[in-house]
Amino acid sequence: MSKLTWDKKIHAYMKWGLSEDQISESFGKNPWIMACSEEKILLGMDFFVNKMGLNPADILSNPVIIMLSLEKRIIPRSLVYQTLTAKGLLRKELKLLVRMLKAPEEKFLINYVKCYENKVPDLMKLYQMPGLMVVPN
């Protein structure tokens, strides 16, 4: 990776108020955070901070989540998380959200969709909807 590309990615994280030290520490835990494109970094940070209400430092403390597909994984699973927390069925905490985002598909479906179908009948439909919009906090 060129120095220019590297610097652009560092700057993309710094736009969210993160320091170079925080970015370096996260890079030490998961070097792949710098494999993401500048656009993916900016879009992921925007979603997690502005739609999910996370602190940028929380995202870097769980760097693998920035690498996940926004459209295919993060948005649909975040909608399930927001729906279940809004109904009081799950506690609202970063650790749980990260676990939900990282879970293999089948485990996610069993533990967070099928498990709550009787209390939220349209949860599977909601999870599978194309072009999802995230429920406001």
JSON list of C-alpha atoms in Angstrom, two decimals:
[
{"chain": "A", "resi": 1, "resn": "MET", "atom": "CA", "xyz": [0.00, 0.00, 0.00]},
{"chain": "A", "resi": 2, "resn": "SER", "atom": "CA", "xyz": [1.37, 3.41, -0.91]},
{"chain": "A", "resi": 3, "resn": "LYS", "atom": "CA", "xyz": [2.08, 6.02, 1.75]},
{"chain": "A", "resi": 4, "resn": "LEU", "atom": "CA", "xyz": [-0.57, 8.27, 0.19]},
{"chain": "A", "resi": 5, "resn": "THR", "atom": "CA", "xyz": [-3.24, 5.54, 0.46]},
{"chain": "A", "resi": 6, "resn": "TRP", "atom": "CA", "xyz": [-2.16, 4.76, 4.03]},
{"chain": "A", "resi": 7, "resn": "ASP", "atom": "CA", "xyz": [-2.36, 8.44, 5.01]},
{"chain": "A", "resi": 8, "resn": "LYS", "atom": "CA", "xyz": [-5.84, 8.77, 3.44]},
{"chain": "A", "resi": 9, "resn": "LYS", "atom": "CA", "xyz": [-7.08, 5.84, 5.51]},
{"chain": "A", "resi": 10, "resn": "ILE", "atom": "CA", "xyz": [-5.55, 7.25, 8.71]},
{"chain": "A", "resi": 11, "resn": "HIS", "atom": "CA", "xyz": [-7.22, 10.58, 7.92]},
{"chain": "A", "resi": 12, "resn": "ALA", "atom": "CA", "xyz": [-10.56, 8.79, 7.32]},
{"chain": "A", "resi": 13, "resn": "TYR", "atom": "CA", "xyz": [-10.45, 7.45, 10.89]},
{"chain": "A", "resi": 14, "resn": "MET", "atom": "CA", "xyz": [-9.19, 10.76, 12.27]},
{"chain": "A", "resi": 15, "resn": "LYS", "atom": "CA", "xyz": [-12.21, 12.56, 10.74]},
{"chain": "A", "resi": 16, "resn": "TRP", "atom": "CA", "xyz": [-14.20, 10.82, 13.47]},
{"chain": "A", "resi": 17, "resn": "GLY", "atom": "CA", "xyz": [-12.04, 12.27, 16.25]},
{"chain": "A", "resi": 18, "resn": "LEU", "atom": "CA", "xyz": [-9.75, 9.27, 16.64]},
{"chain": "A", "resi": 19, "resn": "SER", "atom": "CA", "xyz": [-6.08, 9.85, 17.41]},
{"chain": "A", "resi": 20, "resn": "GLU", "atom": "CA", "xyz": [-3.17, 8.28, 15.58]},
{"chain": "A", "resi": 21, "resn": "ASP", "atom": "CA", "xyz": [-2.37, 6.37, 18.79]},
{"chain": "A", "resi": 22, "resn": "GLN", "atom": "CA", "xyz": [-5.88, 4.87, 18.89]},
{"chain": "A", "resi": 23, "resn": "ILE", "atom": "CA", "xyz": [-5.65, 3.90, 15.22]},
{"chain": "A", "resi": 24, "resn": "SER", "atom": "CA", "xyz": [-2.18, 2.35, 15.71]},
{"chain": "A", "resi": 25, "resn": "GLU", "atom": "CA", "xyz": [-3.38, 0.34, 18.72]},
{"chain": "A", "resi": 26, "resn": "SER", "atom": "CA", "xyz": [-6.34, -0.97, 16.76]},
{"chain": "A", "resi": 27, "resn": "PHE", "atom": "CA", "xyz": [-4.10, -1.75, 13.79]},
{"chain": "A", "resi": 28, "resn": "GLY", "atom": "CA", "xyz": [-1.93, -3.81, 16.17]},
{"chain": "A", "resi": 29, "resn": "LYS", "atom": "CA", "xyz": [-4.98, -5.89, 17.13]},
{"chain": "A", "resi": 30, "resn": "ASN", "atom": "CA", "xyz": [-6.32, -6.25, 13.60]},
{"chain": "A", "resi": 31, "resn": "PRO", "atom": "CA", "xyz": [-4.13, -5.02, 10.71]},
{"chain": "A", "resi": 32, "resn": "TRP", "atom": "CA", "xyz": [-6.98, -5.70, 8.28]},
{"chain": "A", "resi": 33, "resn": "ILE", "atom": "CA", "xyz": [-8.69, -2.44, 9.32]},
{"chain": "A", "resi": 34, "resn": "MET", "atom": "CA", "xyz": [-6.31, -0.74, 6.90]},
{"chain": "A", "resi": 35, "resn": "ALA", "atom": "CA", "xyz": [-7.25, -3.16, 4.12]},
{"chain": "A", "resi": 36, "resn": "CYS", "atom": "CA", "xyz": [-10.66, -1.49, 3.87]},
{"chain": "A", "resi": 37, "resn": "SER", "atom": "CA", "xyz": [-11.03, 1.27, 1.32]},
{"chain": "A", "resi": 38, "resn": "GLU", "atom": "CA", "xyz": [-11.21, 4.87, 2.51]},
{"chain": "A", "resi": 39, "resn": "GLU", "atom": "CA", "xyz": [-14.86, 4.92, 1.37]},
{"chain": "A", "resi": 40, "resn": "LYS", "atom": "CA", "xyz": [-15.70, 1.76, 3.35]},
{"chain": "A", "resi": 41, "resn": "ILE", "atom": "CA", "xyz": [-14.08, 3.25, 6.46]},
{"chain": "A", "resi": 42, "resn": "LEU", "atom": "CA", "xyz": [-16.06, 6.48, 6.11]},
{"chain": "A", "resi": 43, "resn": "LEU", "atom": "CA", "xyz": [-19.37, 4.73, 5.37]},
{"chain": "A", "resi": 44, "resn": "GLY", "atom": "CA", "xyz": [-18.92, 2.24, 8.21]},
{"chain": "A", "resi": 45, "resn": "MET", "atom": "CA", "xyz": [-17.96, 4.92, 10.73]},
{"chain": "A", "resi": 46, "resn": "ASP", "atom": "CA", "xyz": [-20.88, 7.09, 9.60]},
{"chain": "A", "resi": 47, "resn": "PHE", "atom": "CA", "xyz": [-23.34, 4.24, 10.08]},
{"chain": "A", "resi": 48, "resn": "PHE", "atom": "CA", "xyz": [-22.04, 3.15, 13.47]},
{"chain": "A", "resi": 49, "resn": "VAL", "atom": "CA", "xyz": [-21.73, 6.68, 14.86]},
{"chain": "A", "resi": 50, "resn": "ASN", "atom": "CA", "xyz": [-24.75, 8.42, 13.32]},
{"chain": "A", "resi": 51, "resn": "LYS", "atom": "CA", "xyz": [-27.25, 5.56, 12.98]},
{"chain": "A", "resi": 52, "resn": "MET", "atom": "CA", "xyz": [-26.26, 3.29, 15.86]},
{"chain": "A", "resi": 53, "resn": "GLY", "atom": "CA", "xyz": [-25.02, 5.94, 18.28]},
{"chain": "A", "resi": 54, "resn": "LEU", "atom": "CA", "xyz": [-21.66, 4.31, 18.93]},
{"chain": "A", "resi": 55, "resn": "ASN", "atom": "CA", "xyz": [-18.56, 6.14, 20.03]},
{"chain": "A", "resi": 56, "resn": "PRO", "atom": "CA", "xyz": [-15.75, 6.04, 17.39]},
{"chain": "A", "resi": 57, "resn": "ALA", "atom": "CA", "xyz": [-13.36, 4.62, 20.01]},
{"chain": "A", "resi": 58, "resn": "ASP", "atom": "CA", "xyz": [-15.80, 1.74, 20.60]},
{"chain": "A", "resi": 59, "resn": "ILE", "atom": "CA", "xyz": [-15.63, 0.88, 16.92]},
{"chain": "A", "resi": 60, "resn": "LEU", "atom": "CA", "xyz": [-11.84, 0.74, 16.98]},
{"chain": "A", "resi": 61, "resn": "SER", "atom": "CA", "xyz": [-11.91, -1.39, 20.13]},
{"chain": "A", "resi": 62, "resn": "ASN", "atom": "CA", "xyz": [-13.84, -3.90, 17.99]},
{"chain": "A", "resi": 63, "resn": "PRO", "atom": "CA", "xyz": [-12.09, -3.31, 14.65]},
{"chain": "A", "resi": 64, "resn": "VAL", "atom": "CA", "xyz": [-13.43, -6.37, 12.86]},
{"chain": "A", "resi": 65, "resn": "ILE", "atom": "CA", "xyz": [-16.90, -4.79, 12.63]},
{"chain": "A", "resi": 66, "resn": "ILE", "atom": "CA", "xyz": [-15.67, -2.06, 10.25]},
{"chain": "A", "resi": 67, "resn": "MET", "atom": "CA", "xyz": [-14.62, -4.78, 7.80]},
{"chain": "A", "resi": 68, "resn": "LEU", "atom": "CA", "xyz": [-18.04, -6.43, 7.53]},
{"chain": "A", "resi": 69, "resn": "SER", "atom": "CA", "xyz": [-20.37, -5.73, 4.62]},
{"chain": "A", "resi": 70, "resn": "LEU", "atom": "CA", "xyz": [-22.55, -2.73, 5.43]},
{"chain": "A", "resi": 71, "resn": "GLU", "atom": "CA", "xyz": [-25.41, -3.77, 3.14]},
{"chain": "A", "resi": 72, "resn": "LYS", "atom": "CA", "xyz": [-25.33, -7.54, 3.58]},
{"chain": "A", "resi": 73, "resn": "ARG", "atom": "CA", "xyz": [-24.50, -7.87, 7.26]},
{"chain": "A", "resi": 74, "resn": "ILE", "atom": "CA", "xyz": [-24.25, -4.70, 9.35]},
{"chain": "A", "resi": 75, "resn": "ILE", "atom": "CA", "xyz": [-27.51, -2.97, 8.40]},
{"chain": "A", "resi": 76, "resn": "PRO", "atom": "CA", "xyz": [-29.80, -6.05, 8.48]},
{"chain": "A", "resi": 77, "resn": "ARG", "atom": "CA", "xyz": [-28.39, -7.32, 11.77]},
{"chain": "A", "resi": 78, "resn": "SER", "atom": "CA", "xyz": [-28.39, -3.85, 13.31]},
{"chain": "A", "resi": 79, "resn": "LEU", "atom": "CA", "xyz": [-32.07, -3.56, 12.46]},
{"chain": "A", "resi": 80, "resn": "VAL", "atom": "CA", "xyz": [-32.76, -6.84, 14.28]},
{"chain": "A", "resi": 81, "resn": "TYR", "atom": "CA", "xyz": [-30.68, -5.58, 17.23]},
{"chain": "A", "resi": 82, "resn": "GLN", "atom": "CA", "xyz": [-32.54, -2.25, 17.35]},
{"chain": "A", "resi": 83, "resn": "THR", "atom": "CA", "xyz": [-35.92, -3.95, 17.06]},
{"chain": "A", "resi": 84, "resn": "LEU", "atom": "CA", "xyz": [-35.20, -6.43, 19.85]},
{"chain": "A", "resi": 85, "resn": "THR", "atom": "CA", "xyz": [-33.70, -3.79, 22.17]},
{"chain": "A", "resi": 86, "resn": "ALA", "atom": "CA", "xyz": [-36.58, -1.38, 21.50]},
{"chain": "A", "resi": 87, "resn": "LYS", "atom": "CA", "xyz": [-39.02, -4.11, 22.55]},
{"chain": "A", "resi": 88, "resn": "GLY", "atom": "CA", "xyz": [-36.99, -4.84, 25.68]},
{"chain": "A", "resi": 89, "resn": "LEU", "atom": "CA", "xyz": [-36.12, -8.35, 24.52]},
{"chain": "A", "resi": 90, "resn": "LEU", "atom": "CA", "xyz": [-32.36, -7.74, 24.49]},
{"chain": "A", "resi": 91, "resn": "ARG", "atom": "CA", "xyz": [-30.18, -5.43, 26.52]},
{"chain": "A", "resi": 92, "resn": "LYS", "atom": "CA", "xyz": [-28.61, -2.51, 24.71]},
{"chain": "A", "resi": 93, "resn": "GLU", "atom": "CA", "xyz": [-24.86, -2.99, 24.93]},
{"chain": "A", "resi": 94, "resn": "LEU", "atom": "CA", "xyz": [-21.91, -2.84, 22.59]},
{"chain": "A", "resi": 95, "resn": "LYS", "atom": "CA", "xyz": [-20.68, -6.34, 23.42]},
{"chain": "A", "resi": 96, "resn": "LEU", "atom": "CA", "xyz": [-23.99, -7.86, 22.34]},
{"chain": "A", "resi": 97, "resn": "LEU", "atom": "CA", "xyz": [-24.15, -5.85, 19.11]},
{"chain": "A", "resi": 98, "resn": "VAL", "atom": "CA", "xyz": [-20.61, -6.92, 18.20]},
{"chain": "A", "resi": 99, "resn": "ARG", "atom": "CA", "xyz": [-21.46, -10.57, 18.97]},
{"chain": "A", "resi": 100, "resn": "MET", "atom": "CA", "xyz": [-24.53, -10.32, 16.72]},
{"chain": "A", "resi": 101, "resn": "LEU", "atom": "CA", "xyz": [-22.53, -8.76, 13.88]},
{"chain": "A", "resi": 102, "resn": "LYS", "atom": "CA", "xyz": [-19.74, -11.34, 14.07]},
{"chain": "A", "resi": 103, "resn": "ALA", "atom": "CA", "xyz": [-21.92, -14.45, 14.44]},
{"chain": "A", "resi": 104, "resn": "PRO", "atom": "CA", "xyz": [-22.05, -16.93, 11.55]},
{"chain": "A", "resi": 105, "resn": "GLU", "atom": "CA", "xyz": [-25.33, -16.65, 9.63]},
{"chain": "A", "resi": 106, "resn": "GLU", "atom": "CA", "xyz": [-26.96, -19.83, 10.97]},
{"chain": "A", "resi": 107, "resn": "LYS", "atom": "CA", "xyz": [-26.06, -19.03, 14.57]},
{"chain": "A", "resi": 108, "resn": "PHE", "atom": "CA", "xyz": [-27.36, -15.47, 14.14]},
{"chain": "A", "resi": 109, "resn": "LEU", "atom": "CA", "xyz": [-30.67, -16.74, 12.73]},
{"chain": "A", "resi": 110, "resn": "ILE", "atom": "CA", "xyz": [-31.13, -19.30, 15.52]},
{"chain": "A", "resi": 111, "resn": "ASN", "atom": "CA", "xyz": [-30.12, -17.02, 18.41]},
{"chain": "A", "resi": 112, "resn": "TYR", "atom": "CA", "xyz": [-31.60, -13.69, 17.33]},
{"chain": "A", "resi": 113, "resn": "VAL", "atom": "CA", "xyz": [-34.29, -14.22, 14.69]},
{"chain": "A", "resi": 114, "resn": "LYS", "atom": "CA", "xyz": [-35.95, -17.63, 15.09]},
{"chain": "A", "resi": 115, "resn": "CYS", "atom": "CA", "xyz": [-35.65, -17.40, 18.88]},
{"chain": "A", "resi": 116, "resn": "TYR", "atom": "CA", "xyz": [-37.83, -14.26, 18.94]},
{"chain": "A", "resi": 117, "resn": "GLU", "atom": "CA", "xyz": [-40.28, -15.07, 16.10]},
{"chain": "A", "resi": 118, "resn": "ASN", "atom": "CA", "xyz": [-43.13, -15.68, 18.55]},
{"chain": "A", "resi": 119, "resn": "LYS", "atom": "CA", "xyz": [-42.65, -12.23, 20.14]},
{"chain": "A", "resi": 120, "resn": "VAL", "atom": "CA", "xyz": [-41.80, -10.38, 16.91]},
{"chain": "A", "resi": 121, "resn": "PRO", "atom": "CA", "xyz": [-43.61, -12.31, 14.13]},
{"chain": "A", "resi": 122, "resn": "ASP", "atom": "CA", "xyz": [-42.20, -10.29, 11.20]},
{"chain": "A", "resi": 123, "resn": "LEU", "atom": "CA", "xyz": [-38.58, -10.33, 12.40]},
{"chain": "A", "resi": 124, "resn": "MET", "atom": "CA", "xyz": [-37.40, -12.68, 9.62]},
{"chain": "A", "resi": 125, "resn": "LYS", "atom": "CA", "xyz": [-39.12, -10.56, 6.96]},
{"chain": "A", "resi": 126, "resn": "LEU", "atom": "CA", "xyz": [-37.55, -7.46, 8.47]},
{"chain": "A", "resi": 127, "resn": "TYR", "atom": "CA", "xyz": [-34.10, -9.08, 8.44]},
{"chain": "A", "resi": 128, "resn": "GLN", "atom": "CA", "xyz": [-34.44, -10.14, 4.81]},
{"chain": "A", "resi": 129, "resn": "MET", "atom": "CA", "xyz": [-35.82, -6.86, 3.45]},
{"chain": "A", "resi": 130, "resn": "PRO", "atom": "CA", "xyz": [-33.74, -5.33, 0.67]},
{"chain": "A", "resi": 131, "resn": "GLY", "atom": "CA", "xyz": [-32.76, -1.69, 1.08]},
{"chain": "A", "resi": 132, "resn": "LEU", "atom": "CA", "xyz": [-33.32, -1.64, 4.83]},
{"chain": "A", "resi": 133, "resn": "MET", "atom": "CA", "xyz": [-33.67, 1.58, 6.74]},
{"chain": "A", "resi": 134, "resn": "VAL", "atom": "CA", "xyz": [-32.49, 1.59, 10.33]},
{"chain": "A", "resi": 135, "resn": "VAL", "atom": "CA", "xyz": [-35.06, 2.28, 13.06]},
{"chain": "A", "resi": 136, "resn": "PRO", "atom": "CA", "xyz": [-34.29, 5.56, 14.82]},
{"chain": "A", "resi": 137, "resn": "ASN", "atom": "CA", "xyz": [-33.06, 5.30, 18.43]}
]
